[in-house]
Structures are given as C-alpha cells and as structure tokens.
Amino acid sequence: MTTADQAWRQGGNCMDCAQFMTCSTLGVCLGNPTDAARLDSVTRAVEYMTEYLSEPQRLSDIAQAALLSPFHFHRVFRHVTSTTPARFLTALRMAQARNLLVNSNLSVTEVCMAVGYSSLGTFISQFTRLTGMSPRRFRSAMSVFGQVRLSELTDPAADRHCAPGPVGAVTGGPSGGGCAVLALYRSEEPDDVPLTYGVLETNRLSRIRPLADGAYHAVALGFDKTSTLSDVLGDNGRQVEFVGTGGAPIVVRGGRTFRTFQVALRRPRPIDPPLQLTSSVLALAQRRRPQLLATGS
C-alpha cells in the first residue's frame, strides 16, 4: 500500500474530522499561478466527488480527475481545504444523507445506497458518529422541529448587556438581516461536537455565554431569518447561504476577553466542506421547545 493510500484510509476512518468547514483558501493566493492551479485541481476533484457521490470512490480516481498523482493530490487537497479528500467526501455523503432523510421518502437502506455506502451498518455507524443520532432518530427529530425558524433559537443571553462573556459579532450575510449558527472549538480543525454554540443575529454586537480560559476557534453558518431547521439541516450542503471563520482565535483569560471577536461571513465556495452542526442545532431546538410550543410554533 502506498503512502497516499494509507493517508486516504486513515482519513476515511477519522470520523470526527468530517464535521467542520474551514475557510478553504486560507493561505492560498489566487494571484499566484501555482496556488491558482492547485485551486483548479481541487475544484475538479470536488466536482468529481459530487457527481459520483452514489458510487465507490478511490483516491486514485479522484486524483486522476484533478490531473495529479495520488500522493501529490493528497498534499494539494489538504493545503487548499485544510482537510483530507476522504474526510471531505464523508462530509459530502453525510450532508446528502441528511437531505434525503428530510426531503424524500426513501428508506434508510435506500439513503445508504444513494450516498455511496454498500454496508448499512457502516452507514448507520458513521451517520450516528457525525450527527449525534441515528438516521431514524434524525428523521423523527426533523419531523418535530423541521419547520422551526432559526431566528426562534436566538439565545436571549446573547445580548451584550447580559452576564460576562466574550463580546463580538458575526458580520455580513443577508442584506435584510439574518441569523448565524456560531460554534467554538479548541482546534482549527474542529471536532464534531463544538465546546459551545448558539444562534446570533448577524451584524449586531452580542455577548456569548461565559467560557473557560483558553483559545477558541470560531466557525459560522449564516442564513436568512426566515430559514427553518429543515433549510439548515436538511440542505444537501451545497446551498448554504453564507459561511465564515474567525481570523484570530478568541482568547479567554480570567473569564474575560480583551478584544471583541468577529466572524466575517462570505458566500460559500464549491471547495468548502459542509459544516455539520446537527446535534448542536437540534439540542437548541429541544431546549427551546416548551417556549416555542407556548407561542404556538
């Protein structure tokens, strides 16, 4: 087995790392001919992954689509996207699985086959690991919370006048105002479960809940205020409205931060891995459900 094949297999077995979205061209200068060529290669690879999502895919086949050798392709792909080809492919498959579970009547077995898995057990295991629940439980939860608007999950404690906590804003997004799912992680390559998360109004200075001392990396998804949880979680990962990452980490010392944070939203690129926040968003909905039911939602 070649070094590239070993890296491919290791990436495919590391489920936690398929759960994040990074600023894909961080460190990639499009004015540099070499970096522009790398971006073109990765774009071709992602197009191939997406087109043949329901079929088995080998690293050598994807590398061929990118017009690179497998070893060089693996290095280039990670340089451009900050993740491996296998993790990216897994993220695409899980996003499409969520989409089919929400927006189709396909059985779990049929969804499994439609997103490229030959083993139902492997599919269920990976889906559960990545989303925090089984495919059947996810479909059931979305039948209850799918039409809840994301704006209804805005955290009342996010107001800047509330208890101490980091202050900042998610900027950009829809021109008429929107909401963002903000998640904080210890690593620049986040695990599947963020340390803290919430829904904030965009372009508004907000205070998030207090954090333990340390450095945190922020990622966000931005949506229109009318977007529902079905739009956010049932989407196939290619129709996300806005994405963003914090440039500098949020540093907490003595329970305080010494500067405001900012996460700037931008339009997504085809080479952005889908951001997976299923368990986090549904946990917010479950906590807010009594209030939502009381208001007739």
Coordinates of C-alpha atoms in Angstrom, one line a residue:
M1 CA 0.0 0.0 0.0
T2 CA 1.4 3.4 -1.0
T3 CA 1.8 6.3 1.5
A4 CA -1.0 8.1 -0.3
D5 CA -3.3 5.1 0.1
Q6 CA -2.5 4.9 3.8
A7 CA -3.3 8.5 4.2
W8 CA -6.6 8.1 2.4
R9 CA -7.6 5.2 4.5
Q10 CA -6.7 6.9 7.7
G11 CA -8.6 10.0 6.7
G12 CA -11.7 7.9 5.9
N13 CA -11.6 6.3 9.3
C14 CA -11.3 9.5 11.3
M15 CA -15.0 10.4 11.6
D16 CA -14.7 13.3 13.9
C17 CA -12.9 15.5 11.4
A18 CA -15.5 15.3 8.7
Q19 CA -17.7 17.7 10.8
F20 CA -16.2 21.0 10.0
M21 CA -16.0 23.8 7.5
T22 CA -12.8 25.8 7.2
C23 CA -12.0 28.9 5.1
S24 CA -11.0 26.9 2.2
T25 CA -8.5 29.2 0.6
L26 CA -6.8 30.4 3.8
G27 CA -3.2 30.7 2.8
V28 CA -4.0 30.3 -0.9
C29 CA -3.3 33.3 -3.1
L30 CA -5.3 33.3 -6.3
G31 CA -2.8 35.8 -7.8
N32 CA -0.1 33.1 -7.5
P33 CA -0.1 30.9 -10.6
T34 CA 0.9 27.8 -8.5
D35 CA -1.9 28.4 -6.0
A36 CA -4.5 29.1 -8.7
A37 CA -3.5 25.8 -10.4
R38 CA -3.9 24.0 -7.1
L39 CA -7.4 25.5 -6.6
D40 CA -8.4 24.4 -10.1
S41 CA -7.2 20.8 -9.3
V42 CA -9.2 20.7 -6.1
T43 CA -12.3 22.2 -7.7
R44 CA -12.2 19.4 -10.4
A45 CA -11.8 16.8 -7.6
V46 CA -14.8 18.1 -5.7
E47 CA -16.9 18.2 -8.8
Y48 CA -15.9 14.5 -9.4
M49 CA -16.8 13.6 -5.8
T50 CA -20.2 15.3 -6.1
E51 CA -21.1 13.8 -9.5
Y52 CA -20.3 10.3 -8.4
L53 CA -21.4 10.5 -4.8
S54 CA -23.5 7.3 -5.0
E55 CA -20.6 5.3 -6.3
P56 CA -17.5 3.9 -4.6
Q57 CA -14.6 6.3 -5.0
R58 CA -10.9 5.6 -4.8
L59 CA -8.2 8.2 -4.2
S60 CA -6.5 7.3 -7.5
D61 CA -9.8 8.1 -9.4
I62 CA -10.3 11.4 -7.7
A63 CA -6.6 12.3 -8.2
Q64 CA -7.0 11.5 -11.9
A65 CA -9.9 13.8 -12.2
A66 CA -7.7 16.5 -10.6
L67 CA -4.9 15.7 -13.1
L68 CA -2.4 14.9 -10.3
S69 CA -0.7 11.9 -8.9
P70 CA -2.4 10.4 -5.8
F71 CA 0.4 11.4 -3.5
H72 CA 0.7 15.0 -4.8
F73 CA -3.1 15.3 -4.9
H74 CA -3.5 14.4 -1.3
R75 CA -1.0 17.1 -0.3
V76 CA -2.5 19.7 -2.6
F77 CA -6.1 19.0 -1.4
R78 CA -5.2 19.3 2.2
H79 CA -3.3 22.6 1.5
V80 CA -6.3 24.1 -0.2
T81 CA -9.1 22.8 2.0
S82 CA -7.4 22.2 5.4
T83 CA -8.8 18.7 5.4
T84 CA -8.2 15.4 3.6
P85 CA -10.0 14.1 0.5
A86 CA -11.5 11.2 2.5
R87 CA -12.9 13.5 5.2
F88 CA -14.3 15.9 2.6
L89 CA -16.0 13.0 0.8
T90 CA -17.5 11.7 4.0
A91 CA -18.8 15.2 4.8
L92 CA -20.5 15.4 1.3
R93 CA -22.1 12.0 1.8
M94 CA -23.4 12.8 5.2
A95 CA -24.8 16.1 4.0
Q96 CA -26.7 14.4 1.2
A97 CA -27.9 11.7 3.5
R98 CA -29.4 14.4 5.8
N99 CA -31.0 16.0 2.7
L100 CA -32.6 12.7 1.6
L101 CA -33.8 11.8 5.1
V102 CA -35.6 15.2 5.4
N103 CA -36.8 15.7 1.8
S104 CA -37.6 12.3 0.5
N105 CA -39.5 9.1 1.4
L106 CA -36.5 6.9 0.8
S107 CA -35.9 4.2 3.4
V108 CA -32.7 4.3 5.5
T109 CA -31.3 1.5 3.4
E110 CA -32.1 3.3 0.1
V111 CA -30.5 6.5 1.5
C112 CA -27.4 4.4 2.4
M113 CA -27.0 3.2 -1.1
A114 CA -27.8 6.6 -2.6
V115 CA -24.8 8.2 -0.9
G116 CA -22.3 5.6 -1.8
Y117 CA -22.3 3.1 1.1
S118 CA -22.5 -0.7 0.4
S119 CA -22.9 -1.6 4.1
L120 CA -25.9 -0.4 6.0
G121 CA -24.1 -1.0 9.3
T122 CA -21.2 1.2 8.3
F123 CA -23.5 4.0 7.1
I124 CA -25.6 4.0 10.3
S125 CA -22.4 3.9 12.4
Q126 CA -20.8 6.8 10.6
F127 CA -24.0 8.9 10.4
T128 CA -24.6 8.4 14.2
R129 CA -21.0 9.4 14.9
L130 CA -21.2 12.5 12.8
T131 CA -24.6 13.8 13.7
G132 CA -25.0 12.5 17.2
M133 CA -28.0 10.4 16.4
S134 CA -29.1 7.5 14.1
P135 CA -30.7 8.2 10.7
R136 CA -34.1 7.2 12.0
R137 CA -33.9 9.4 15.1
F138 CA -32.7 12.3 12.9
R139 CA -35.7 11.9 10.6
S140 CA -38.0 11.7 13.6
A141 CA -36.5 14.8 15.2
M142 CA -36.8 16.8 12.0
S143 CA -40.5 15.9 11.7
V144 CA -40.9 17.7 15.0
F145 CA -38.5 20.6 14.7
G146 CA -38.1 20.9 10.9
Q147 CA -40.4 24.0 10.5
V148 CA -39.0 25.9 13.5
R149 CA -37.3 29.1 12.3
L150 CA -33.7 29.5 13.1
S151 CA -34.4 33.0 14.4
E152 CA -36.6 31.4 17.1
L153 CA -33.4 29.8 18.6
T154 CA -31.6 33.1 19.2
D155 CA -30.1 33.0 22.6
P156 CA -31.6 35.6 25.0
A157 CA -28.3 35.7 26.8
A158 CA -26.6 36.8 23.7
D159 CA -27.4 40.5 24.4
R160 CA -24.3 42.5 25.0
H161 CA -25.7 43.8 28.4
C162 CA -26.0 40.3 29.8
A163 CA -23.7 38.3 32.1
P164 CA -19.9 38.4 31.3
G165 CA -18.7 36.5 28.3
P166 CA -16.9 37.2 25.0
V167 CA -18.3 40.1 23.0
G168 CA -18.3 40.2 19.2
A169 CA -20.3 39.9 16.1
V170 CA -20.9 37.7 13.0
T171 CA -20.8 40.2 10.2
G172 CA -22.1 40.2 6.6
G173 CA -24.7 37.8 5.4
P174 CA -28.2 38.6 4.0
S175 CA -28.7 42.3 3.3
G176 CA -32.0 42.3 5.1
G177 CA -30.5 40.9 8.3
G178 CA -30.1 37.3 9.2
C179 CA -29.1 34.7 11.8
A180 CA -25.9 32.7 12.2
V181 CA -25.1 29.4 13.9
L182 CA -21.9 30.1 15.7
A183 CA -19.7 27.3 17.0
L184 CA -16.5 27.4 19.0
Y185 CA -13.8 24.8 19.0
R186 CA -10.4 24.3 20.7
S187 CA -8.8 23.3 17.4
E188 CA -8.6 25.0 14.0
E189 CA -9.8 21.6 12.7
P190 CA -12.9 21.3 14.9
D191 CA -14.2 18.0 16.4
D192 CA -17.7 17.0 15.6
V193 CA -19.1 18.5 18.8
P194 CA -18.3 22.1 19.5
L195 CA -17.4 23.2 23.0
T196 CA -20.2 25.8 22.8
Y197 CA -22.6 27.0 20.2
G198 CA -25.5 29.3 19.7
V199 CA -27.6 31.3 17.3
L200 CA -26.9 35.0 17.0
E201 CA -28.3 37.8 14.9
T202 CA -25.9 38.9 12.3
N203 CA -24.3 42.4 12.2
R204 CA -25.1 43.0 15.8
L205 CA -22.7 43.2 18.7
S206 CA -23.6 40.3 21.0
R207 CA -22.2 38.6 24.1
I208 CA -21.9 34.9 24.1
R209 CA -22.1 32.7 27.2
P210 CA -19.0 32.6 29.5
L211 CA -16.2 30.3 28.5
A212 CA -13.4 28.6 30.4
D213 CA -10.0 30.1 30.0
G214 CA -8.3 29.1 26.7
A215 CA -8.2 29.8 23.0
Y216 CA -11.2 29.1 20.8
H217 CA -11.7 29.0 17.0
A218 CA -15.0 30.1 15.6
V219 CA -16.9 28.9 12.6
A220 CA -20.4 30.1 11.5
L221 CA -23.1 29.4 9.0
G222 CA -25.3 32.4 8.0
F223 CA -29.0 32.2 6.9
D224 CA -31.9 34.4 6.2
K225 CA -34.1 35.0 9.3
T226 CA -36.9 33.0 7.7
S227 CA -34.8 29.9 7.3
T228 CA -36.1 26.8 9.1
L229 CA -34.2 23.9 10.6
S230 CA -35.1 21.9 7.5
D231 CA -33.3 24.5 5.4
V232 CA -30.3 24.4 7.8
L233 CA -30.0 20.7 8.5
G234 CA -31.9 19.1 5.5
D235 CA -29.9 21.1 3.0
N236 CA -27.6 19.0 0.8
G237 CA -24.6 21.1 1.9
R238 CA -24.3 22.8 -1.5
Q239 CA -26.9 25.5 -0.9
V240 CA -25.7 27.1 2.3
E241 CA -26.2 30.9 2.0
F242 CA -23.1 32.1 3.9
V243 CA -20.1 30.7 5.8
G244 CA -17.4 32.2 7.9
T245 CA -14.4 31.6 10.1
G246 CA -12.9 33.8 12.8
G247 CA -9.4 35.0 11.7
A248 CA -7.8 35.2 15.2
P249 CA -8.8 32.8 18.0
I250 CA -11.0 34.1 20.8
V251 CA -8.7 34.1 23.9
V252 CA -10.3 34.0 27.3
R253 CA -8.2 34.8 30.4
G254 CA -9.6 35.1 33.9
G255 CA -13.1 34.6 32.4
R256 CA -12.6 37.7 30.2
T257 CA -11.6 38.6 26.7
F258 CA -9.6 41.7 25.9
R259 CA -10.9 42.4 22.4
T260 CA -14.1 41.8 20.5
F261 CA -14.3 38.9 18.1
Q262 CA -15.5 39.0 14.5
V263 CA -16.6 36.2 12.2
A264 CA -17.0 37.6 8.7
L265 CA -19.5 35.7 6.5
R266 CA -18.9 35.2 2.8
R267 CA -20.6 33.2 0.0
P268 CA -19.6 29.5 0.1
R269 CA -17.3 28.0 -2.5
P270 CA -17.6 24.6 -4.0
I271 CA -14.5 23.5 -2.2
D272 CA -15.9 24.3 1.3
P273 CA -16.7 21.1 3.2
P274 CA -20.2 21.1 4.5
L275 CA -20.4 22.2 8.1
Q276 CA -22.1 19.7 10.3
L277 CA -23.9 21.1 13.4
T278 CA -26.9 18.7 13.5
S279 CA -26.7 17.7 17.2
S280 CA -25.9 21.3 18.3
V281 CA -28.9 22.9 16.5
L282 CA -31.3 20.2 17.5
A283 CA -30.2 20.5 21.1
L284 CA -31.0 24.2 21.0
A285 CA -34.4 23.4 19.5
Q286 CA -35.1 20.8 22.2
R287 CA -34.2 23.3 25.0
R288 CA -36.4 25.9 23.4
R289 CA -39.3 23.7 22.6
P290 CA -41.5 24.5 25.6
Q291 CA -41.3 28.2 24.8
L292 CA -41.9 27.6 21.1
L293 CA -45.0 25.5 21.8
A294 CA -46.3 28.1 24.2
T295 CA -46.1 30.7 21.5
G296 CA -47.9 28.5 19.1
S297 CA -44.9 27.5 17.0

